Amino acid sequence: VARALPLLGDGPFFVINGDVIWFDDRSSSLAAMAARFEPKMMDALLLLQPTVGAIGYQGVGDFTMLDDGRLRRRGEGRVTPFIHSGIQILAPGLFRDCPTGAFSLNRIYDRAGRDNRLFGLRHEGGWMELNRPEGLAAAERALRG
């Protein structure tokens, strides 16, 4: 993502991980995210999937969402109700002073969180994680059924 910044312009942009499949319920999640993103108060908006019902996911969650949509990371030894779906809107400024080589976007999320500019939006619909053989098999079963 950092290397693509010169091609993306000055405004916020979507990043969608290639190892997820999502299904919207009644309306477009991407449209809802675009409508919710407020550049004056947010640097990152993550689409959050409830851990319950997430196909292929076997973890303990990533975030708790406050009433205003701000996110807090899961503490050590804790369980949280939401996982990051791999779908997000990011502001280019988050990448200032980022490493020149490969790095996890978790650094970007943590930077936004420290500044109270990390927000979430609850996904209403289905979601599947495909980054492990078990998740891929679970997704295949769900899609066949």
GROMACS .gro file of C-alpha atoms in nm:
model
  145
    1VAL     CA    1   0.000   0.000   0.000
    2ALA     CA    2   0.278   0.244   0.092
    3ARG     CA    3   0.444   0.197  -0.247
    4ALA     CA    4   0.114   0.268  -0.426
    5LEU     CA    5   0.056   0.600  -0.245
    6PRO     CA    6   0.183   0.815  -0.536
    7LEU     CA    7  -0.085   0.655  -0.755
    8LEU     CA    8  -0.369   0.692  -0.505
    9GLY     CA    9  -0.390   1.070  -0.469
   10ASP     CA   10  -0.432   1.286  -0.161
   11GLY     CA   11  -0.764   1.156  -0.034
   12PRO     CA   12  -0.864   0.850   0.167
   13PHE     CA   13  -0.878   0.520  -0.022
   14PHE     CA   14  -1.010   0.168   0.017
   15VAL     CA   15  -0.782  -0.128   0.087
   16ILE     CA   16  -0.935  -0.475   0.059
   17ASN     CA   17  -0.742  -0.783   0.161
   18GLY     CA   18  -0.739  -1.058  -0.100
   19ASP     CA   19  -0.799  -1.341   0.147
   20VAL     CA   20  -1.158  -1.260   0.242
   21ILE     CA   21  -1.502  -1.296   0.089
   22TRP     CA   22  -1.792  -1.089   0.213
   23PHE     CA   23  -2.160  -1.077   0.136
   24ASP     CA   24  -2.365  -0.767   0.206
   25ASP     CA   25  -2.702  -0.800   0.374
   26ARG     CA   26  -2.937  -0.526   0.250
   27SER     CA   27  -2.701  -0.254   0.135
   28SER     CA   28  -2.345  -0.212   0.015
   29SER     CA   29  -2.082  -0.221   0.288
   30LEU     CA   30  -1.846  -0.017   0.072
   31ALA     CA   31  -2.109   0.253   0.019
   32ALA     CA   32  -2.184   0.257   0.394
   33MET     CA   33  -1.814   0.294   0.471
   34ALA     CA   34  -1.771   0.578   0.221
   35ALA     CA   35  -2.071   0.757   0.373
   36ARG     CA   36  -1.941   0.705   0.729
   37PHE     CA   37  -1.581   0.814   0.671
   38GLU     CA   38  -1.517   1.158   0.824
   39PRO     CA   39  -1.168   1.286   0.733
   40LYS     CA   40  -1.179   1.554   1.006
   41MET     CA   41  -1.203   1.290   1.279
   42MET     CA   42  -1.081   0.962   1.122
   43ASP     CA   43  -0.761   0.833   0.970
   44ALA     CA   44  -0.883   0.475   0.942
   45LEU     CA   45  -1.225   0.314   0.919
   46LEU     CA   46  -1.228  -0.065   0.945
   47LEU     CA   47  -1.521  -0.283   0.852
   48LEU     CA   48  -1.570  -0.511   1.152
   49GLN     CA   49  -1.715  -0.858   1.143
   50PRO     CA   50  -1.870  -1.005   1.458
   51THR     CA   51  -1.663  -1.308   1.558
   52VAL     CA   52  -1.981  -1.511   1.597
   53GLY     CA   53  -2.070  -1.642   1.254
   54ALA     CA   54  -1.737  -1.555   1.088
   55ILE     CA   55  -1.663  -1.853   0.864
   56GLY     CA   56  -1.305  -1.979   0.874
   57TYR     CA   57  -1.205  -1.760   1.170
   58GLN     CA   58  -1.084  -1.931   1.485
   59GLY     CA   59  -0.937  -1.645   1.686
   60VAL     CA   60  -1.049  -1.442   1.986
   61GLY     CA   61  -1.127  -1.113   1.812
   62ASP     CA   62  -0.933  -0.796   1.741
   63PHE     CA   63  -1.130  -0.497   1.862
   64THR     CA   64  -1.395  -0.358   2.090
   65MET     CA   65  -1.601  -0.076   1.942
   66LEU     CA   66  -1.707   0.217   2.157
   67ASP     CA   67  -2.048   0.383   2.119
   68ASP     CA   68  -1.904   0.653   1.889
   69GLY     CA   69  -1.739   0.390   1.666
   70ARG     CA   70  -1.383   0.435   1.796
   71LEU     CA   71  -1.190   0.113   1.825
   72ARG     CA   72  -0.985  -0.031   2.107
   73ARG     CA   73  -0.749  -0.325   2.057
   74ARG     CA   74  -0.803  -0.651   2.235
   75GLY     CA   75  -0.590  -0.669   2.547
   76GLU     CA   76  -0.363  -0.963   2.623
   77GLY     CA   77  -0.564  -1.265   2.739
   78ARG     CA   78  -0.895  -1.102   2.643
   79VAL     CA   79  -1.171  -1.194   2.399
   80THR     CA   80  -1.339  -0.923   2.191
   81PRO     CA   81  -1.656  -0.931   1.980
   82PHE     CA   82  -1.516  -0.803   1.650
   83ILE     CA   83  -1.251  -0.893   1.398
   84HIS     CA   84  -1.112  -0.669   1.131
   85SER     CA   85  -1.269  -0.794   0.810
   86GLY     CA   86  -0.975  -0.693   0.588
   87ILE     CA   87  -1.179  -0.409   0.436
   88GLN     CA   88  -1.082  -0.056   0.527
   89ILE     CA   89  -1.057   0.309   0.429
   90LEU     CA   90  -0.721   0.468   0.509
   91ALA     CA   91  -0.594   0.825   0.496
   92PRO     CA   92  -0.259   0.868   0.318
   93GLY     CA   93  -0.117   1.062   0.615
   94LEU     CA   94  -0.109   0.741   0.819
   95PHE     CA   95   0.185   0.629   0.608
   96ARG     CA   96   0.415   0.919   0.698
   97ASP     CA   97   0.748   0.790   0.828
   98CYS     CA   98   0.651   0.430   0.753
   99PRO     CA   99   0.921   0.169   0.693
  100THR     CA  100   1.058   0.142   0.340
  101GLY     CA  101   1.025  -0.236   0.331
  102ALA     CA  102   0.732  -0.465   0.400
  103PHE     CA  103   0.540  -0.404   0.722
  104SER     CA  104   0.207  -0.497   0.877
  105LEU     CA  105  -0.082  -0.255   0.845
  106ASN     CA  106  -0.127  -0.313   1.219
  107ARG     CA  107   0.136  -0.039   1.261
  108ILE     CA  108  -0.096   0.196   1.075
  109TYR     CA  109  -0.401   0.097   1.279
  110ASP     CA  110  -0.208   0.137   1.604
  111ARG     CA  111  -0.093   0.484   1.499
  112ALA     CA  112  -0.451   0.587   1.427
  113GLY     CA  113  -0.564   0.430   1.756
  114ARG     CA  114  -0.307   0.621   1.960
  115ASP     CA  115  -0.443   0.941   1.808
  116ASN     CA  116  -0.807   0.834   1.871
  117ARG     CA  117  -0.863   0.836   1.494
  118LEU     CA  118  -0.927   0.462   1.444
  119PHE     CA  119  -1.294   0.383   1.385
  120GLY     CA  120  -1.502   0.084   1.292
  121LEU     CA  121  -1.828   0.004   1.120
  122ARG     CA  122  -2.012  -0.319   1.194
  123HIS     CA  123  -2.061  -0.540   0.890
  124GLU     CA  124  -2.411  -0.668   0.836
  125GLY     CA  125  -2.380  -0.979   0.627
  126GLY     CA  126  -2.164  -1.286   0.574
  127TRP     CA  127  -1.786  -1.301   0.589
  128MET     CA  128  -1.529  -1.572   0.524
  129GLU     CA  129  -1.157  -1.582   0.596
  130LEU     CA  130  -0.952  -1.773   0.341
  131ASN     CA  131  -0.595  -1.733   0.469
  132ARG     CA  132  -0.557  -2.088   0.607
  133PRO     CA  133  -0.648  -2.428   0.463
  134GLU     CA  134  -0.915  -2.475   0.733
  135GLY     CA  135  -1.075  -2.142   0.647
  136LEU     CA  136  -1.072  -2.217   0.277
  137ALA     CA  137  -1.233  -2.556   0.339
  138ALA     CA  138  -1.500  -2.396   0.563
  139ALA     CA  139  -1.572  -2.134   0.295
  140GLU     CA  140  -1.603  -2.402   0.026
  141ARG     CA  141  -1.848  -2.596   0.242
  142ALA     CA  142  -2.052  -2.282   0.310
  143LEU     CA  143  -2.062  -2.183  -0.056
  144ARG     CA  144  -2.169  -2.533  -0.161
  145GLY     CA  145  -2.438  -2.551   0.110
   0.00000   0.00000   0.00000
